XYZ file of C-alpha atoms in Angstrom:
460
model
C 1.912 -18.297 -6.544
C 0.097 -20.665 -8.896
C 1.138 -22.011 -12.281
C -1.002 -21.693 -15.389
C -2.622 -24.884 -16.646
C -1.705 -25.222 -20.366
C -4.477 -24.205 -22.718
C -6.631 -22.635 -20.020
C -6.985 -19.487 -17.960
C -6.686 -21.580 -14.800
C -3.954 -21.294 -12.195
C -3.056 -24.421 -10.252
C -2.407 -24.133 -6.515
C -1.379 -27.636 -5.460
C -4.406 -29.795 -6.123
C -6.736 -26.871 -6.764
C -7.445 -24.991 -9.986
C -8.955 -21.493 -10.040
C -10.141 -19.689 -13.171
C -9.051 -16.021 -13.087
C -10.300 -15.087 -16.561
C -12.831 -12.411 -15.452
C -10.040 -10.592 -13.595
C -7.583 -10.406 -16.490
C -7.343 -6.927 -18.114
C -9.464 -6.870 -21.230
C -6.522 -6.342 -23.583
C -5.519 -9.957 -22.782
C -7.747 -12.231 -24.873
C -9.895 -14.956 -23.361
C -9.601 -18.481 -24.768
C -12.126 -19.289 -27.460
C -15.421 -20.400 -26.016
C -14.861 -19.018 -22.533
C -17.514 -16.749 -21.069
C -17.540 -14.503 -18.030
C -19.484 -15.734 -15.036
C -23.060 -14.624 -14.572
C -23.125 -11.474 -12.408
C -26.352 -12.505 -10.738
C -25.569 -14.083 -7.381
C -28.830 -16.028 -7.388
C -28.055 -17.695 -10.730
C -24.307 -18.115 -10.318
C -24.018 -19.899 -6.993
C -25.997 -22.868 -5.706
C -27.071 -23.941 -2.254
C -24.563 -26.387 -0.793
C -21.827 -25.343 -3.210
C -18.266 -25.069 -1.911
C -16.790 -21.590 -2.271
C -13.615 -19.747 -1.348
C -13.690 -16.191 -0.018
C -11.509 -13.636 -1.759
C -11.916 -10.550 0.385
C -11.411 -8.803 3.693
C -14.118 -7.474 5.996
C -14.006 -4.871 8.738
C -14.219 -7.563 11.407
C -12.001 -10.336 10.060
C -9.555 -11.491 7.414
C -11.520 -14.031 5.391
C -9.069 -14.296 2.486
C -8.694 -17.863 1.274
C -11.179 -19.399 3.721
C -13.397 -22.186 2.426
C -17.094 -22.534 3.112
C -20.438 -23.894 1.963
C -23.317 -21.794 0.610
C -26.356 -21.989 2.917
C -29.997 -22.268 1.722
C -31.372 -19.153 0.036
C -33.880 -18.656 2.841
C -30.937 -17.670 5.051
C -29.457 -15.151 2.602
C -29.652 -11.491 3.685
C -30.962 -9.133 1.031
C -28.357 -8.622 -1.698
C -25.843 -10.944 -0.016
C -24.985 -14.626 0.259
C -24.806 -16.587 3.524
C -21.779 -18.874 3.759
C -21.011 -21.449 6.457
C -17.277 -21.434 7.300
C -15.380 -24.241 8.988
C -15.892 -28.020 8.910
C -19.051 -29.606 10.322
C -18.870 -30.031 14.083
C -16.054 -27.517 14.473
C -16.262 -25.017 17.311
C -14.930 -22.407 14.910
C -17.827 -22.953 12.527
C -19.618 -19.695 11.815
C -21.808 -17.952 9.270
C -20.758 -14.883 7.297
C -22.688 -12.848 4.736
C -20.734 -11.661 1.712
C -21.305 -10.157 -1.698
C -21.036 -12.253 -4.843
C -17.888 -10.308 -5.742
C -16.092 -11.832 -2.752
C -16.612 -15.480 -3.753
C -14.837 -17.931 -6.004
C -16.658 -21.151 -6.839
C -14.987 -24.534 -6.451
C -16.292 -28.118 -6.457
C -14.715 -31.431 -5.499
C -13.385 -33.776 -8.165
C -14.809 -37.218 -7.237
C -11.865 -39.152 -8.705
C -8.824 -37.611 -7.028
C -10.257 -35.094 -4.577
C -8.889 -32.116 -6.517
C -10.983 -28.985 -6.576
C -11.931 -27.611 -9.964
C -13.386 -24.274 -10.895
C -16.869 -24.392 -12.403
C -17.185 -20.852 -13.613
C -14.562 -18.578 -12.109
C -15.429 -15.792 -9.719
C -19.162 -15.389 -9.259
C -18.761 -11.818 -10.432
C -15.589 -10.240 -11.710
C -16.874 -6.694 -11.487
C -18.763 -4.848 -8.790
C -22.103 -3.245 -9.569
C -21.506 0.313 -8.414
C -25.130 1.202 -9.081
C -26.198 -0.960 -6.148
C -26.004 0.263 -2.581
C -22.435 -0.361 -1.396
C -21.853 -0.566 2.356
C -18.075 -0.520 1.906
C -17.548 -3.913 3.548
C -15.366 -6.583 2.013
C -13.383 -6.124 -1.176
C -14.768 -5.647 -4.661
C -12.846 -6.742 -7.713
C -11.451 -3.951 -9.870
C -10.872 -4.479 -13.584
C -9.502 -2.467 -16.452
C -13.001 -1.914 -17.826
C -14.027 -0.271 -14.553
C -11.153 2.194 -14.330
C -10.639 3.049 -18.003
C -14.244 4.091 -18.621
C -14.896 7.573 -17.274
C -18.481 6.986 -16.044
C -17.376 3.867 -14.148
C -14.321 5.651 -12.788
C -16.469 8.505 -11.497
C -18.649 5.993 -9.639
C -15.545 4.783 -7.815
C -14.508 8.346 -6.974
C -17.967 9.184 -5.631
C -18.353 6.015 -3.567
C -17.010 7.383 -0.280
C -17.988 4.263 1.655
C -15.426 2.103 -0.135
C -11.685 2.541 -0.364
C -10.094 -0.900 -0.875
C -10.510 -3.051 -3.987
C -8.813 -6.267 -5.083
C -7.253 -7.637 -8.264
C -5.364 -10.777 -9.209
C -3.716 -9.044 -12.184
C -0.053 -8.099 -11.644
C 0.331 -6.728 -15.154
C 2.690 -3.670 -15.254
C 0.455 -1.717 -17.648
C -2.602 -2.353 -15.461
C -0.659 -1.189 -12.379
C 0.188 2.088 -14.151
C -3.463 2.485 -15.178
C -4.468 2.112 -11.524
C -1.887 4.707 -10.488
C -3.112 7.137 -13.147
C -6.681 6.795 -11.821
C -5.501 7.707 -8.320
C -5.317 4.255 -6.725
C -2.443 3.610 -4.339
C -1.853 -0.135 -4.547
C -0.579 -2.310 -1.715
C -0.694 -6.119 -1.457
C -1.788 -9.041 0.678
C 0.252 -12.250 0.629
C -1.097 -15.517 2.015
C 1.273 -16.856 4.675
C -0.355 -20.278 5.115
C -2.953 -22.665 3.740
C -3.593 -23.733 0.158
C -2.927 -20.217 -1.124
C 0.435 -19.808 0.656
C 2.729 -17.583 -1.392
C -0.099 -16.222 -3.527
C -0.519 -12.452 -3.455
C -3.486 -10.178 -4.113
C -3.071 -6.629 -5.382
C -5.101 -4.250 -3.190
C -5.631 -0.909 -4.966
C -6.921 1.733 -2.549
C -8.888 4.855 -3.410
C -8.231 6.582 -0.119
C -10.891 8.548 1.734
C -8.299 11.153 2.771
C -4.699 11.910 1.841
C -1.524 13.362 3.246
C -0.510 16.070 0.773
C 2.351 18.493 0.157
C 2.175 21.339 -2.366
C 5.712 21.421 -3.746
C 5.080 24.781 -5.398
C 4.951 26.371 -1.947
C 8.123 28.048 -0.700
C 9.484 26.220 1.176
C 7.560 23.030 0.369
C 8.426 21.354 3.681
C 9.518 22.351 7.170
C 12.992 21.380 8.430
C 13.144 21.574 12.218
C 16.205 22.875 14.067
C 17.031 19.288 15.024
C 16.940 18.161 11.386
C 19.136 21.079 10.262
C 21.599 20.479 13.091
C 21.787 16.771 12.410
C 22.364 17.120 8.679
C 25.233 19.546 9.409
C 26.829 16.966 11.700
C 26.435 13.976 9.384
C 27.595 13.649 5.800
C 24.427 12.046 4.424
C 23.684 11.511 0.739
C 20.231 11.218 -0.820
C 20.164 8.393 -3.338
C 17.740 7.805 -6.202
C 17.535 4.190 -7.410
C 20.874 3.347 -5.820
C 20.059 0.344 -3.597
C 16.540 -1.091 -3.781
C 17.725 -4.284 -2.074
C 18.824 -2.356 1.027
C 15.527 -0.445 1.127
C 13.487 -3.655 0.935
C 15.634 -5.197 3.670
C 14.980 -2.152 5.843
C 11.237 -2.309 5.180
C 11.073 -5.955 6.223
C 13.026 -5.385 9.425
C 11.125 -2.202 10.376
C 7.541 -3.276 9.593
C 6.256 -6.423 11.253
C 3.455 -6.840 8.704
C 5.231 -5.678 5.582
C 2.984 -5.721 2.496
C 5.891 -5.198 0.057
C 5.949 -8.925 -0.770
C 8.107 -10.815 -3.265
C 5.594 -10.473 -6.106
C 5.395 -6.704 -5.522
C 9.200 -6.524 -5.485
C 9.375 -8.397 -8.778
C 6.892 -5.974 -10.339
C 8.795 -2.999 -8.872
C 12.151 -4.123 -10.268
C 10.562 -4.478 -13.698
C 8.887 -1.052 -13.603
C 12.074 0.567 -12.311
C 14.279 -1.010 -14.967
C 12.181 -0.194 -18.032
C 10.998 3.257 -16.875
C 10.198 6.059 -17.403
C 7.166 4.536 -19.136
C 4.748 6.624 -21.276
C 1.239 6.575 -19.804
C -1.019 5.198 -22.519
C -4.217 6.720 -21.084
C -3.242 10.263 -21.989
C -1.322 9.408 -25.139
C 2.066 9.468 -23.443
C 1.825 13.086 -22.294
C 3.176 11.980 -18.908
C 5.386 9.144 -17.759
C 5.531 6.683 -14.885
C 8.724 5.625 -13.122
C 9.124 3.369 -10.075
C 11.806 4.602 -7.678
C 13.676 3.679 -4.537
C 14.896 6.571 -2.391
C 17.798 6.093 0.019
C 19.448 8.149 2.750
C 23.037 6.913 2.718
C 25.483 7.434 5.585
C 29.161 8.245 5.036
C 30.092 4.583 5.503
C 27.647 3.521 2.765
C 24.903 2.216 5.041
C 21.341 2.964 3.942
C 19.815 4.397 7.143
C 16.404 5.469 5.791
C 14.504 4.988 2.588
C 11.242 4.473 0.756
C 9.695 3.279 -2.476
C 7.465 5.543 -4.543
C 6.753 6.614 -8.097
C 6.791 9.587 -10.416
C 3.642 10.082 -12.521
C 3.705 13.200 -14.661
C 4.613 16.001 -12.276
C 3.452 14.130 -9.181
C 5.275 11.885 -6.734
C 3.609 9.239 -4.547
C 5.226 7.702 -1.459
C 4.246 4.072 -0.894
C 6.136 2.875 2.176
C 9.334 3.761 3.989
C 11.435 3.200 7.082
C 14.300 4.618 9.138
C 17.056 2.789 10.984
C 16.353 1.963 14.615
C 19.947 0.957 15.302
C 20.958 2.397 18.652
C 24.146 3.519 20.281
C 24.763 3.760 24.033
C 25.350 7.175 25.535
C 25.470 8.446 29.090
C 22.431 10.566 29.822
C 21.926 12.373 33.159
C 18.651 11.694 34.900
C 16.798 14.389 36.841
C 13.937 14.848 39.267
C 10.977 14.547 36.878
C 7.797 12.586 36.659
C 7.910 9.289 34.776
C 7.354 9.660 31.036
C 6.510 7.196 28.309
C 6.658 7.093 24.541
C 9.342 7.662 21.961
C 9.618 9.504 18.705
C 12.358 9.573 16.137
C 15.206 11.640 17.558
C 14.390 11.085 21.233
C 15.423 8.249 23.551
C 14.969 5.336 21.264
C 13.795 1.771 21.153
C 16.256 -1.141 21.190
C 17.880 -2.212 17.900
C 15.442 -3.776 15.468
C 12.340 -2.746 17.405
C 9.483 -1.061 15.607
C 7.930 0.857 18.459
C 7.770 0.578 22.232
C 7.142 2.483 25.410
C 10.205 3.243 27.480
C 9.289 4.549 30.969
C 12.175 6.510 32.422
C 12.769 5.909 36.138
C 13.841 8.947 38.102
C 14.840 8.764 41.758
C 14.921 11.415 44.420
C 18.286 13.003 45.122
C 21.165 14.307 43.050
C 21.426 13.607 39.338
C 23.261 10.404 38.376
C 24.662 9.087 35.120
C 22.613 6.338 33.463
C 23.037 4.523 30.178
C 20.065 4.739 27.806
C 19.917 3.686 24.157
C 19.823 6.457 21.590
C 19.342 6.351 17.854
C 22.624 6.109 15.999
C 21.076 8.068 13.133
C 18.763 10.526 14.874
C 16.128 12.121 12.604
C 17.296 10.060 9.598
C 13.708 9.569 8.410
C 12.887 13.274 8.471
C 16.214 14.191 6.858
C 15.413 11.810 4.007
C 11.926 13.267 3.547
C 12.963 16.932 3.656
C 15.909 16.336 1.320
C 13.613 14.456 -1.058
C 11.121 17.337 -1.059
C 13.882 19.715 -2.166
C 15.005 17.368 -4.952
C 11.406 16.876 -6.117
C 10.857 20.635 -6.257
C 14.116 21.259 -8.142
C 13.162 18.571 -10.642
C 9.798 20.215 -11.409
C 7.451 17.957 -9.438
C 4.406 19.918 -8.261
C 2.455 17.528 -6.027
C 3.560 15.034 -3.395
C 1.060 12.361 -2.348
C 2.099 11.205 1.137
C -0.467 8.410 1.198
C -2.480 7.895 4.364
C -2.938 11.107 6.354
C -1.411 11.618 9.797
C -3.538 11.104 12.897
C -2.708 13.651 15.555
C -2.455 12.568 19.221
C -5.656 12.640 21.256
C -6.648 11.637 24.774
C -7.807 8.271 23.440
C -4.670 7.852 21.300
C -1.808 9.801 22.950
C 0.729 8.837 20.277
C -1.312 9.252 17.104
C 0.177 7.806 13.935
C 2.408 9.088 11.144
C 2.602 12.464 12.895
C 5.902 13.129 11.104
C 3.913 13.874 7.932
C 2.353 16.862 9.651
C 5.656 17.879 11.255
C 7.355 18.257 7.859
C 4.458 20.338 6.492
C 1.937 17.840 5.157
C -1.769 18.695 5.195
C -4.853 16.484 5.048
C -7.116 16.594 1.998
C -10.376 14.791 1.340
C -10.529 12.479 -1.666
C -12.356 15.111 -3.712
C -9.891 17.875 -2.811
C -6.923 15.651 -3.504
C -8.122 14.463 -6.917
C -8.668 18.048 -8.082
C -5.133 19.136 -7.145
C -3.446 15.901 -8.170
C -5.089 15.183 -11.535
C -3.933 18.475 -13.065
C -0.267 17.733 -12.346
C -0.623 14.067 -13.264
C -1.019 14.752 -16.997
C 1.825 17.241 -17.286
C 5.207 16.275 -18.696
C 8.051 16.405 -16.199
C 11.344 17.763 -17.584
C 13.580 14.720 -17.832
C 10.516 12.495 -17.214
C 11.812 11.381 -13.799
C 14.183 12.278 -10.978
C 17.872 12.278 -11.846
C 19.527 9.038 -10.776
C 22.537 9.195 -8.462
C 23.592 10.574 -5.087
C 23.027 14.115 -3.858
C 24.364 15.896 -0.784
C 21.498 15.951 1.743
C 23.053 18.902 3.595
C 23.113 21.080 0.475
C 19.553 20.129 -0.451
C 18.104 20.880 2.990
C 20.078 24.046 3.757
C 19.732 25.555 0.271
């Protein structure tokens, strides 16, 4: 991440300086004499000017790439044409982007350092214009805290992802209150290495559980059997470090970066925090949820937050540690694919196909890896649903909806959300159900901290 240049709103990244003033929440004052950049792309960026892209597109990750603005005659309507890559490079190509996805830089003739000449070309997106949903638009406090502007975001079904450079805890809570689920993107290389962008998402559809239903979730026979056999505990804010370690080992492209972890520790420590938007009627609290084995190992977990009488899951994992067991083979056709609780992937793997070879003749003993903690992820989720319900939480936002298997995609994705009772809601349906519970006060303001017997929660 960059360091602030004294007396300015610039962050220094090595030899480069970037002015982030238009992206700072409005409650943080600008230095005297500073002005926001002109929102008109035609007046704010010049032909031949060096720019840096600050967004993603459907076809490529353009974050942090440098380019040169092409002549206006080559600009598509409402967009800016930018030449990427050095002259003569085979990788040189032209992209068209919105003004909201550019940051202006120019070379310093004396030492070669790049200096900002006016900050982002536009710190706020113009929702009145036609929005094709490509790229990322900046989101600011002014956009989300003003009801008319917020409604424009809700109604814009073409766009779901936005971007912000503000990692302010109060701004994060404001985003959560508006319905954004925020993830992150961290640069792994280049001049911006280590710098992270906050990516608030207003999803197009949601996985949803009504915790007022009875029962709120479905516990399969396998889950009930397994929780009887194992003495698991459900932890609340007991071991965030172990959860983060599990996330990093389970997810190859883990977005829960160091800057997000720092923010999460802060929100968890000082919470529950009154939500200023509704005068403190509801509170926000960042949580880590752990499924703890009898030997103290955290075998499944997630991070999420309480907001009023709602709970939102952000990201989770379950242990893929395997144990060897003798399994008889039989005369069957070859099969592929694994799910939690079936023949499992090798230790540390995220997902894989495991064809089983069956030979003609009598059954023989063969050694195949099996999960040491079968169904740990589902046990954690079902136990959590029972604790949420007992604590007075009404709505559980599961995040992205499950995708059921099809001929084109035999495995689907996140099918477990459906298997435990989750349903899919459109953005409009979700916001109606969620916003009512969001502004209600939860008894105790958050979940009770400590360890709880998973068996008693699930079988009660």
